[in-house]
PDB file of C-alpha atoms in Angstrom:
ATOM      1  CA  ILE B   7      12.406 159.757 126.053  1.00  0.00           C
ATOM      2  CA  HIS B   8      15.676 157.801 125.758  1.00  0.00           C
ATOM      3  CA  GLN B   9      13.762 154.508 125.483  1.00  0.00           C
ATOM      4  CA  CYS B  10      11.459 155.918 122.786  1.00  0.00           C
ATOM      5  CA  CYS B  11      14.456 157.174 120.787  1.00  0.00           C
ATOM      6  CA  ARG B  12      16.145 153.770 121.130  1.00  0.00           C
ATOM      7  CA  ILE B  13      13.048 151.944 119.874  1.00  0.00           C
ATOM      8  CA  SER B  14      12.792 154.385 116.988  1.00  0.00           C
ATOM      9  CA  SER B  15      16.431 153.773 116.037  1.00  0.00           C
ATOM     10  CA  ASP B  16      15.838 150.005 116.145  1.00  0.00           C
ATOM     11  CA  TRP B  17      12.941 150.378 113.727  1.00  0.00           C
ATOM     12  CA  ASN B  18      15.083 152.537 111.446  1.00  0.00           C
ATOM     13  CA  LEU B  19      17.870 149.951 111.560  1.00  0.00           C
ATOM     14  CA  SER B  20      15.404 147.191 110.716  1.00  0.00           C
ATOM     15  CA  PHE B  21      14.060 149.264 107.811  1.00  0.00           C
ATOM     16  CA  GLN B  22      17.577 149.885 106.506  1.00  0.00           C
ATOM     17  CA  TYR B  23      18.379 146.161 106.559  1.00  0.00           C
ATOM     18  CA  GLN B  24      15.189 145.429 104.654  1.00  0.00           C
ATOM     19  CA  GLU B  25      16.349 147.753 101.875  1.00  0.00           C
ATOM     20  CA  MET B  26      19.848 146.230 101.556  1.00  0.00           C
ATOM     21  CA  GLU B  27      21.035 142.672 101.011  1.00  0.00           C
ATOM     22  CA  VAL B  28      22.379 141.065 104.175  1.00  0.00           C
ATOM     23  CA  TYR B  29      24.161 137.739 103.897  1.00  0.00           C
ATOM     24  CA  ARG B  30      23.732 135.017 106.461  1.00  0.00           C
ATOM     25  CA  TYR B  31      27.390 134.951 107.484  1.00  0.00           C
ATOM     26  CA  GLU B  32      27.120 138.631 108.484  1.00  0.00           C
ATOM     27  CA  VAL B  33      24.406 138.018 111.093  1.00  0.00           C
ATOM     28  CA  TRP B  34      25.075 134.414 112.161  1.00  0.00           C
ATOM     29  CA  PRO B  35      23.979 134.402 115.839  1.00  0.00           C
ATOM     30  CA  THR B  36      26.085 131.542 117.292  1.00  0.00           C
ATOM     31  CA  GLN B  37      29.535 131.616 118.922  1.00  0.00           C
ATOM     32  CA  GLN B  38      31.215 130.245 115.791  1.00  0.00           C
ATOM     33  CA  ARG B  39      33.616 132.388 113.782  1.00  0.00           C
ATOM     34  CA  LEU B  40      33.110 132.770 110.027  1.00  0.00           C
ATOM     35  CA  TYR B  41      35.815 133.886 107.606  1.00  0.00           C
ATOM     36  CA  CYS B  42      36.007 134.453 103.833  1.00  0.00           C
ATOM     37  CA  SER B  43      32.286 135.176 103.464  1.00  0.00           C
ATOM     38  CA  GLY B  44      31.314 132.098 105.450  1.00  0.00           C
ATOM     39  CA  GLN B  45      33.460 129.638 103.499  1.00  0.00           C
ATOM     40  CA  LEU B  46      35.625 128.993 106.576  1.00  0.00           C
ATOM     41  CA  VAL B  47      33.870 127.989 109.810  1.00  0.00           C
ATOM     42  CA  THR B  48      35.565 127.451 113.149  1.00  0.00           C
ATOM     43  CA  GLY B  49      34.845 127.542 116.868  1.00  0.00           C
ATOM     44  CA  PRO B  50      35.316 130.376 119.372  1.00  0.00           C
ATOM     45  CA  ASP B  51      38.320 128.872 121.195  1.00  0.00           C
ATOM     46  CA  ARG B  52      41.693 129.283 119.464  1.00  0.00           C
ATOM     47  CA  ILE B  53      44.257 128.553 122.219  1.00  0.00           C
ATOM     48  CA  GLY B  54      44.461 124.851 121.391  1.00  0.00           C
ATOM     49  CA  PHE B  55      44.686 125.661 117.682  1.00  0.00           C
ATOM     50  CA  TYR B  56      47.809 127.807 118.096  1.00  0.00           C
ATOM     51  CA  LEU B  57      49.278 125.324 120.581  1.00  0.00           C
ATOM     52  CA  VAL B  58      49.017 122.470 118.057  1.00  0.00           C
ATOM     53  CA  LEU B  59      50.701 124.612 115.411  1.00  0.00           C
ATOM     54  CA  LEU B  60      53.595 125.171 117.835  1.00  0.00           C
ATOM     55  CA  LEU B  61      53.758 121.498 118.864  1.00  0.00           C
ATOM     56  CA  VAL B  62      54.031 120.463 115.213  1.00  0.00           C
ATOM     57  CA  THR B  63      56.175 123.281 113.810  1.00  0.00           C
ATOM     58  CA  VAL B  64      58.810 123.699 116.565  1.00  0.00           C
ATOM     59  CA  PRO B  65      59.961 120.011 116.533  1.00  0.00           C
ATOM     60  CA  SER B  66      59.906 120.121 112.723  1.00  0.00           C
ATOM     61  CA  VAL B  67      62.234 123.130 112.691  1.00  0.00           C
ATOM     62  CA  MET B  68      64.502 121.369 115.202  1.00  0.00           C
ATOM     63  CA  PHE B  69      64.549 118.327 112.926  1.00  0.00           C
ATOM     64  CA  TRP B  70      65.365 120.297 109.764  1.00  0.00           C
ATOM     65  CA  VAL B  71      68.010 122.494 111.427  1.00  0.00           C
ATOM     66  CA  GLY B  72      69.724 119.718 113.390  1.00  0.00           C
ATOM     67  CA  LEU B  73      69.465 116.751 111.023  1.00  0.00           C
ATOM     68  CA  CYS B  74      69.307 118.031 107.453  1.00  0.00           C
ATOM     69  CA  TYR B  75      73.044 118.612 107.100  1.00  0.00           C
ATOM     70  CA  PRO B  76      74.157 115.249 108.643  1.00  0.00           C
ATOM     71  CA  LEU B  77      71.580 113.403 106.541  1.00  0.00           C
ATOM     72  CA  ALA B  78      72.668 115.234 103.386  1.00  0.00           C
ATOM     73  CA  LEU B  79      76.280 114.195 104.013  1.00  0.00           C
ATOM     74  CA  GLN B  80      75.130 110.567 104.232  1.00  0.00           C
ATOM     75  CA  GLY B  81      73.048 110.897 101.070  1.00  0.00           C
ATOM     76  CA  GLY B  82      69.748 110.654 102.942  1.00  0.00           C
ATOM     77  CA  TYR B  83      67.907 113.242 100.851  1.00  0.00           C
ATOM     78  CA  TRP B  84      64.744 111.143 100.784  1.00  0.00           C
ATOM     79  CA  TRP B  85      64.452 111.356 104.584  1.00  0.00           C
ATOM     80  CA  ILE B  86      64.383 115.153 104.305  1.00  0.00           C
ATOM     81  CA  ILE B  87      61.938 115.229 101.356  1.00  0.00           C
ATOM     82  CA  ILE B  88      59.519 112.803 103.015  1.00  0.00           C
ATOM     83  CA  SER B  89      59.661 114.838 106.232  1.00  0.00           C
ATOM     84  CA  GLY B  90      58.715 118.024 104.380  1.00  0.00           C
ATOM     85  CA  VAL B  91      55.867 116.305 102.521  1.00  0.00           C
ATOM     86  CA  LEU B  92      54.446 114.764 105.707  1.00  0.00           C
ATOM     87  CA  TYR B  93      54.656 118.121 107.494  1.00  0.00           C
ATOM     88  CA  ILE B  94      52.690 119.828 104.711  1.00  0.00           C
ATOM     89  CA  ILE B  95      50.059 117.051 104.670  1.00  0.00           C
ATOM     90  CA  THR B  96      49.713 117.239 108.474  1.00  0.00           C
ATOM     91  CA  ILE B  97      49.276 121.029 108.503  1.00  0.00           C
ATOM     92  CA  ILE B  98      46.806 121.001 105.585  1.00  0.00           C
ATOM     93  CA  SER B  99      44.672 118.262 107.163  1.00  0.00           C
ATOM     94  CA  PHE B 100      44.775 120.144 110.471  1.00  0.00           C
ATOM     95  CA  LEU B 101      43.646 123.425 108.873  1.00  0.00           C
ATOM     96  CA  ARG B 102      40.907 121.681 106.873  1.00  0.00           C
ATOM     97  CA  THR B 103      39.551 120.148 110.067  1.00  0.00           C
ATOM     98  CA  SER B 104      39.742 123.389 112.009  1.00  0.00           C
ATOM     99  CA  PHE B 105      38.108 125.613 109.374  1.00  0.00           C
ATOM    100  CA  SER B 106      35.421 123.321 107.949  1.00  0.00           C
ATOM    101  CA  ASP B 107      31.703 123.114 108.600  1.00  0.00           C
ATOM    102  CA  PRO B 108      31.156 120.167 110.982  1.00  0.00           C
ATOM    103  CA  GLY B 109      27.488 119.880 109.990  1.00  0.00           C
ATOM    104  CA  ILE B 110      25.747 122.950 111.402  1.00  0.00           C
ATOM    105  CA  ILE B 111      21.966 122.685 111.456  1.00  0.00           C
ATOM    106  CA  PRO B 112      20.148 125.925 110.469  1.00  0.00           C
ATOM    107  CA  ILE B 113      18.675 127.890 113.356  1.00  0.00           C
ATOM    108  CA  ASN B 114      15.042 128.942 113.464  1.00  0.00           C
ATOM    109  CA  VAL B 115      15.262 132.656 114.280  1.00  0.00           C
ATOM    110  CA  ILE B 116      11.477 133.091 114.119  1.00  0.00           C
ATOM    111  CA  GLU B 117      10.196 132.061 117.523  1.00  0.00           C
ATOM    112  CA  PRO B 118       7.248 129.631 117.236  1.00  0.00           C
ATOM    113  CA  ASP B 119       3.906 130.675 118.689  1.00  0.00           C
ATOM    114  CA  ASP B 120       3.562 127.508 120.762  1.00  0.00           C
ATOM    115  CA  ALA B 121       6.608 125.666 122.076  1.00  0.00           C
ATOM    116  CA  PRO B 122       6.263 121.871 122.068  1.00  0.00           C
ATOM    117  CA  LYS B 123       4.956 120.427 125.318  1.00  0.00           C
ATOM    118  CA  SER B 124       7.296 117.452 125.097  1.00  0.00           C
ATOM    119  CA  THR B 125      11.007 117.674 124.228  1.00  0.00           C
ATOM    120  CA  LYS B 126      11.067 114.173 122.730  1.00  0.00           C
ATOM    121  CA  GLU B 127       9.264 112.633 119.806  1.00  0.00           C
ATOM    122  CA  HIS B 128       9.387 109.044 118.571  1.00  0.00           C
ATOM    123  CA  ILE B 129       9.386 108.354 114.834  1.00  0.00           C
ATOM    124  CA  ILE B 130      10.115 105.368 112.596  1.00  0.00           C
ATOM    125  CA  ILE B 131      13.064 105.542 110.160  1.00  0.00           C
ATOM    126  CA  LEU B 132      13.837 102.493 108.006  1.00  0.00           C
ATOM    127  CA  ASP B 133      11.722 100.228 110.254  1.00  0.00           C
ATOM    128  CA  ASN B 134      13.578 101.468 113.342  1.00  0.00           C
ATOM    129  CA  MET B 135      12.023 103.437 116.197  1.00  0.00           C
ATOM    130  CA  VAL B 136      14.211 106.474 116.931  1.00  0.00           C
ATOM    131  CA  THR B 137      13.872 109.462 119.239  1.00  0.00           C
ATOM    132  CA  LEU B 138      14.082 113.111 118.160  1.00  0.00           C
ATOM    133  CA  THR B 139      14.811 115.893 120.669  1.00  0.00           C
ATOM    134  CA  TYR B 140      13.649 119.504 120.572  1.00  0.00           C
ATOM    135  CA  CYS B 141      16.331 122.177 121.014  1.00  0.00           C
ATOM    136  CA  TYR B 142      14.982 125.264 122.780  1.00  0.00           C
ATOM    137  CA  THR B 143      18.128 127.248 121.944  1.00  0.00           C
ATOM    138  CA  CYS B 144      17.958 126.706 118.171  1.00  0.00           C
ATOM    139  CA  GLN B 145      14.138 126.342 118.273  1.00  0.00           C
ATOM    140  CA  ILE B 146      14.178 123.245 116.052  1.00  0.00           C
ATOM    141  CA  TRP B 147      13.541 119.544 116.229  1.00  0.00           C
ATOM    142  CA  ARG B 148      17.036 118.089 115.995  1.00  0.00           C
ATOM    143  CA  PRO B 149      17.608 115.532 113.226  1.00  0.00           C
ATOM    144  CA  PHE B 150      18.441 112.042 114.417  1.00  0.00           C
ATOM    145  CA  ARG B 151      21.872 111.836 116.154  1.00  0.00           C
ATOM    146  CA  THR B 152      22.183 115.624 116.220  1.00  0.00           C
ATOM    147  CA  HIS B 153      23.300 117.318 119.441  1.00  0.00           C
ATOM    148  CA  HIS B 154      23.847 120.871 120.635  1.00  0.00           C
ATOM    149  CA  CYS B 155      27.407 122.059 121.264  1.00  0.00           C
ATOM    150  CA  LYS B 156      27.480 124.424 124.228  1.00  0.00           C
ATOM    151  CA  LEU B 157      30.769 126.040 123.197  1.00  0.00           C
ATOM    152  CA  CYS B 158      29.722 126.777 119.606  1.00  0.00           C
ATOM    153  CA  ASP B 159      26.067 127.305 120.614  1.00  0.00           C
ATOM    154  CA  ALA B 160      24.800 125.372 117.588  1.00  0.00           C
ATOM    155  CA  CYS B 161      23.288 121.994 116.771  1.00  0.00           C
ATOM    156  CA  ILE B 162      25.752 119.736 114.920  1.00  0.00           C
ATOM    157  CA  ASP B 163      24.714 116.846 112.698  1.00  0.00           C
ATOM    158  CA  MET B 164      26.093 113.589 114.110  1.00  0.00           C
ATOM    159  CA  PHE B 165      28.011 115.531 116.763  1.00  0.00           C
ATOM    160  CA  ASP B 166      31.124 113.626 117.848  1.00  0.00           C
ATOM    161  CA  HIS B 167      32.836 116.087 120.189  1.00  0.00           C
ATOM    162  CA  HIS B 168      34.171 119.614 120.412  1.00  0.00           C
ATOM    163  CA  CYS B 169      37.918 119.283 119.914  1.00  0.00           C
ATOM    164  CA  ILE B 170      39.833 121.953 121.811  1.00  0.00           C
ATOM    165  CA  TRP B 171      42.984 121.071 119.835  1.00  0.00           C
ATOM    166  CA  VAL B 172      41.528 122.005 116.434  1.00  0.00           C
ATOM    167  CA  GLY B 173      39.227 124.648 117.921  1.00  0.00           C
ATOM    168  CA  ASN B 174      36.155 123.284 116.186  1.00  0.00           C
ATOM    169  CA  CYS B 175      33.366 120.766 116.515  1.00  0.00           C
ATOM    170  CA  ILE B 176      33.825 117.354 114.949  1.00  0.00           C
ATOM    171  CA  GLY B 177      30.673 116.215 113.218  1.00  0.00           C
ATOM    172  CA  LYS B 178      29.305 114.456 110.174  1.00  0.00           C
ATOM    173  CA  LEU B 179      30.875 116.775 107.598  1.00  0.00           C
ATOM    174  CA  ASN B 180      34.444 116.997 108.929  1.00  0.00           C
ATOM    175  CA  TYR B 181      34.868 113.654 110.707  1.00  0.00           C
ATOM    176  CA  ARG B 182      36.807 112.199 107.765  1.00  0.00           C
ATOM    177  CA  LYS B 183      39.121 115.240 107.759  1.00  0.00           C
ATOM    178  CA  PHE B 184      39.699 114.727 111.486  1.00  0.00           C
ATOM    179  CA  ILE B 185      40.635 111.046 111.023  1.00  0.00           C
ATOM    180  CA  LEU B 186      43.000 111.947 108.164  1.00  0.00           C
ATOM    181  CA  PHE B 187      44.636 114.523 110.437  1.00  0.00           C
ATOM    182  CA  LEU B 188      45.204 111.863 113.112  1.00  0.00           C
ATOM    183  CA  ILE B 189      46.674 109.427 110.578  1.00  0.00           C
ATOM    184  CA  ALA B 190      48.901 112.049 108.932  1.00  0.00           C
ATOM    185  CA  THR B 191      50.214 113.212 112.317  1.00  0.00           C
ATOM    186  CA  THR B 192      50.948 109.632 113.386  1.00  0.00           C
ATOM    187  CA  LEU B 193      52.844 108.874 110.166  1.00  0.00           C
ATOM    188  CA  TYR B 194      54.824 112.090 110.577  1.00  0.00           C
ATOM    189  CA  LEU B 195      55.739 111.125 114.154  1.00  0.00           C
ATOM    190  CA  ILE B 196      56.859 107.642 113.060  1.00  0.00           C
ATOM    191  CA  HIS B 197      59.005 109.064 110.276  1.00  0.00           C
ATOM    192  CA  THR B 198      60.644 111.655 112.551  1.00  0.00           C
ATOM    193  CA  MET B 199      61.318 109.117 115.285  1.00  0.00           C
ATOM    194  CA  PHE B 200      62.904 106.514 112.970  1.00  0.00           C
ATOM    195  CA  THR B 201      64.929 109.162 111.139  1.00  0.00           C
ATOM    196  CA  CYS B 202      66.430 110.286 114.454  1.00  0.00           C
ATOM    197  CA  ILE B 203      67.175 106.670 115.392  1.00  0.00           C
ATOM    198  CA  TYR B 204      68.802 106.119 111.989  1.00  0.00           C
ATOM    199  CA  ASN B 205      71.032 109.198 112.403  1.00  0.00           C
ATOM    200  CA  ILE B 206      72.436 108.117 115.795  1.00  0.00           C
ATOM    201  CA  ASP B 207      75.623 106.068 115.982  1.00  0.00           C
ATOM    202  CA  TRP B 208      74.559 103.437 118.525  1.00  0.00           C
ATOM    203  CA  LYS B 209      78.107 102.033 118.840  1.00  0.00           C
ATOM    204  CA  ASN B 210      79.014 104.925 121.138  1.00  0.00           C
ATOM    205  CA  LYS B 211      78.392 104.966 124.845  1.00  0.00           C
ATOM    206  CA  LEU B 212      75.004 106.148 126.123  1.00  0.00           C
ATOM    207  CA  ILE B 213      76.495 109.288 127.682  1.00  0.00           C
ATOM    208  CA  ASP B 214      78.279 110.150 124.429  1.00  0.00           C
ATOM    209  CA  ILE B 215      75.022 109.720 122.522  1.00  0.00           C
ATOM    210  CA  PHE B 216      73.251 112.174 124.827  1.00  0.00           C
ATOM    211  CA  VAL B 217      76.098 114.700 124.367  1.00  0.00           C
ATOM    212  CA  SER B 218      76.617 114.414 120.605  1.00  0.00           C
ATOM    213  CA  HIS B 219      72.978 113.795 119.571  1.00  0.00           C
ATOM    214  CA  LYS B 220      70.964 116.049 121.849  1.00  0.00           C
ATOM    215  CA  ILE B 221      68.388 117.037 119.221  1.00  0.00           C
ATOM    216  CA  GLU B 222      67.825 113.442 118.129  1.00  0.00           C
ATOM    217  CA  VAL B 223      67.323 112.244 121.719  1.00  0.00           C
ATOM    218  CA  ILE B 224      64.885 115.081 122.495  1.00  0.00           C
ATOM    219  CA  LEU B 225      62.890 114.383 119.318  1.00  0.00           C
ATOM    220  CA  ILE B 226      62.804 110.627 119.965  1.00  0.00           C
ATOM    221  CA  VAL B 227      61.378 111.128 123.475  1.00  0.00           C
ATOM    222  CA  TYR B 228      58.915 113.789 122.296  1.00  0.00           C
ATOM    223  CA  THR B 229      57.657 111.885 119.252  1.00  0.00           C
ATOM    224  CA  PHE B 230      57.290 108.659 121.230  1.00  0.00           C
ATOM    225  CA  ILE B 231      55.114 110.347 123.896  1.00  0.00           C
ATOM    226  CA  VAL B 232      52.901 112.035 121.311  1.00  0.00           C
ATOM    227  CA  PHE B 233      52.788 108.844 119.224  1.00  0.00           C
ATOM    228  CA  CYS B 234      51.410 106.856 122.179  1.00  0.00           C
ATOM    229  CA  PHE B 235      48.672 109.467 122.620  1.00  0.00           C
ATOM    230  CA  MET B 236      47.812 109.572 118.888  1.00  0.00           C
ATOM    231  CA  ILE B 237      47.769 105.805 118.352  1.00  0.00           C
ATOM    232  CA  ASN B 238      45.471 105.383 121.341  1.00  0.00           C
ATOM    233  CA  LEU B 239      43.162 108.081 119.920  1.00  0.00           C
ATOM    234  CA  ILE B 240      43.080 106.358 116.523  1.00  0.00           C
ATOM    235  CA  ARG B 241      42.338 103.031 118.202  1.00  0.00           C
ATOM    236  CA  TYR B 242      39.458 104.629 120.102  1.00  0.00           C
ATOM    237  CA  HIS B 243      37.913 106.123 116.962  1.00  0.00           C
ATOM    238  CA  LEU B 244      38.288 102.866 115.063  1.00  0.00           C
ATOM    239  CA  MET B 245      36.323 101.229 117.873  1.00  0.00           C
ATOM    240  CA  LEU B 246      33.648 103.932 117.522  1.00  0.00           C
ATOM    241  CA  ILE B 247      33.423 103.403 113.755  1.00  0.00           C
ATOM    242  CA  LYS B 248      33.193  99.633 114.220  1.00  0.00           C
ATOM    243  CA  ASN B 249      30.275 100.046 116.640  1.00  0.00           C
ATOM    244  CA  ASP B 250      28.695 102.927 114.662  1.00  0.00           C
ATOM    245  CA  LEU B 251      28.962 105.363 117.580  1.00  0.00           C
ATOM    246  CA  THR B 252      30.228 108.879 118.172  1.00  0.00           C
ATOM    247  CA  THR B 253      32.312 110.044 121.120  1.00  0.00           C
ATOM    248  CA  TYR B 254      29.297 111.879 122.575  1.00  0.00           C
ATOM    249  CA  GLU B 255      27.024 108.835 122.198  1.00  0.00           C
ATOM    250  CA  CYS B 256      29.625 106.537 123.737  1.00  0.00           C
ATOM    251  CA  GLU B 257      30.258 108.777 126.764  1.00  0.00           C
ATOM    252  CA  LYS B 258      26.545 109.431 127.371  1.00  0.00           C
ATOM    253  CA  LYS B 259      25.629 105.772 126.662  1.00  0.00           C
ATOM    254  CA  LEU B 260      22.717 106.908 124.514  1.00  0.00           C
ATOM    255  CA  PHE B 261      22.121 103.714 122.548  1.00  0.00           C
ATOM    256  CA  GLU B 262      22.302 101.093 125.276  1.00  0.00           C
ATOM    257  CA  ASN B 263      18.627 100.289 124.615  1.00  0.00           C
ATOM    258  CA  GLY B 264      19.205  99.898 120.858  1.00  0.00           C
ATOM    259  CA  ASP B 265      17.445 103.141 119.854  1.00  0.00           C
ATOM    260  CA  ARG B 266      19.283 103.590 116.564  1.00  0.00           C
ATOM    261  CA  ILE B 267      19.403 102.482 112.931  1.00  0.00           C
ATOM    262  CA  LYS B 268      21.559  99.374 112.822  1.00  0.00           C
ATOM    263  CA  LYS B 269      24.192  99.170 110.080  1.00  0.00           C
ATOM    264  CA  GLY B 270      27.041  96.809 109.381  1.00  0.00           C
ATOM    265  CA  CYS B 271      30.708  97.685 109.824  1.00  0.00           C
ATOM    266  CA  ALA B 272      31.270  98.114 106.066  1.00  0.00           C
ATOM    267  CA  ALA B 273      28.242 100.405 105.694  1.00  0.00           C
ATOM    268  CA  THR B 274      29.380 102.473 108.689  1.00  0.00           C
ATOM    269  CA  CYS B 275      32.899 102.905 107.281  1.00  0.00           C
ATOM    270  CA  LYS B 276      31.435 103.949 103.937  1.00  0.00           C
ATOM    271  CA  SER B 277      29.081 106.521 105.471  1.00  0.00           C
ATOM    272  CA  ARG B 278      31.607 107.926 107.970  1.00  0.00           C
ATOM    273  CA  LEU B 279      34.817 107.905 105.906  1.00  0.00           C
ATOM    274  CA  CYS B 280      34.022 107.570 102.200  1.00  0.00           C
ATOM    275  CA  LYS B 281      30.793 109.433 101.521  1.00  0.00           C
ATOM    276  CA  ASN B 282      30.721 113.155 100.712  1.00  0.00           C
ATOM    277  CA  TYR B 283      28.073 115.320 102.364  1.00  0.00           C
ATOM    278  CA  SER B 284      26.919 118.811 101.471  1.00  0.00           C
ATOM    279  CA  SER B 285      26.478 121.558 104.046  1.00  0.00           C
ATOM    280  CA  HIS B 286      23.056 122.053 105.626  1.00  0.00           C
ATOM    281  CA  ILE B 287      23.329 125.822 105.458  1.00  0.00           C
ATOM    282  CA  ASP B 288      24.456 128.346 102.841  1.00  0.00           C
ATOM    283  CA  PHE B 289      26.205 131.180 104.648  1.00  0.00           C
ATOM    284  CA  GLN B 290      26.402 133.205 101.425  1.00  0.00           C
ATOM    285  CA  GLU B 291      22.658 133.336 100.842  1.00  0.00           C
ATOM    286  CA  VAL B 292      20.710 136.552 101.388  1.00  0.00           C
ATOM    287  CA  VAL B 293      18.698 136.573 104.617  1.00  0.00           C
ATOM    288  CA  PRO B 294      14.964 136.994 103.930  1.00  0.00           C
ATOM    289  CA  PRO B 295      13.410 140.258 105.287  1.00  0.00           C
ATOM    290  CA  GLU B 296      11.064 138.396 107.641  1.00  0.00           C
ATOM    291  CA  GLU B 297      14.069 136.761 109.324  1.00  0.00           C
ATOM    292  CA  MET B 298      15.992 140.037 109.480  1.00  0.00           C
ATOM    293  CA  GLU B 299      13.228 141.627 111.561  1.00  0.00           C
ATOM    294  CA  HIS B 300      13.662 138.975 114.235  1.00  0.00           C
ATOM    295  CA  ILE B 301      17.475 139.119 114.102  1.00  0.00           C
ATOM    296  CA  ILE B 302      17.490 142.923 114.503  1.00  0.00           C
ATOM    297  CA  PHE B 303      14.977 142.653 117.340  1.00  0.00           C
ATOM    298  CA  ASP B 304      17.126 140.064 119.123  1.00  0.00           C
ATOM    299  CA  TYR B 305      20.262 142.189 118.839  1.00  0.00           C
ATOM    300  CA  SER B 306      18.452 145.313 120.062  1.00  0.00           C
ATOM    301  CA  GLU B 307      17.121 143.404 123.087  1.00  0.00           C
ATOM    302  CA  LYS B 308      20.670 142.233 123.941  1.00  0.00           C
ATOM    303  CA  ASP B 309      21.932 145.819 123.695  1.00  0.00           C
ATOM    304  CA  ARG B 310      19.231 147.014 126.112  1.00  0.00           C
ATOM    305  CA  LEU B 311      20.240 144.332 128.619  1.00  0.00           C
ATOM    306  CA  LEU B 312      23.853 145.498 128.396  1.00  0.00           C
TER     307      LEU B 312
END
């Protein structure tokens, strides 16, 4: 009797959804988090996101509290203004990377009658033989250079990697934002480090410098360590852009046999860093009734398992 009542309630729920408009962001089935009616998209992990905010904001507060007054006495107002501008640019580029669509490929919620017998298919694009892979999770043939992120549970166009620090996937649509975040952070580190060096009176003894300029010494050591990490990361991504590869493709060694569309360095830079791409999915569109039936059925099946 309980099972019959549950099935009846599922049918009633499905009928109610057919009568009302349901937007795609309300029933998006992956692990990604959607905010502001689907205009902001991010991943499920947020620990790294909050950690980066602390790692950027806490040293900045130390810099402004400990160095603003001494710099103002010396007439170094521009050091303070530039620091504030670089901090704002760094935070904005970080938030844009974290809350932007990386290139999510729409999911096929209607299960096909016959699943493909082979998971790979060879096609010719621009006189180049490339391989497409079928994703059983999303139930789609992935576009070329698209891969499935296990953390977000979605296929990402030109998937580079899932960055735990921004809490989001890095793909075709937000790769430029990610590179700008790396560059802005590096410039901010350089400015902070040289400002601290400028504010120290190096004529004093080393022990006196450590005593009288504690904040400057701490910031110099901190910014130098982070700078080495960031500059190495930028170097790595410049190498990837030069060779027209993503982090995932480089680690998995996917194109060792030349199974890709060959482009020059200039064309790769233009497509990766200069070209604007539109999203593959509109989260604010109304879900068709035929899709809603399958979505409601999937949710009801998960509830029964729980």
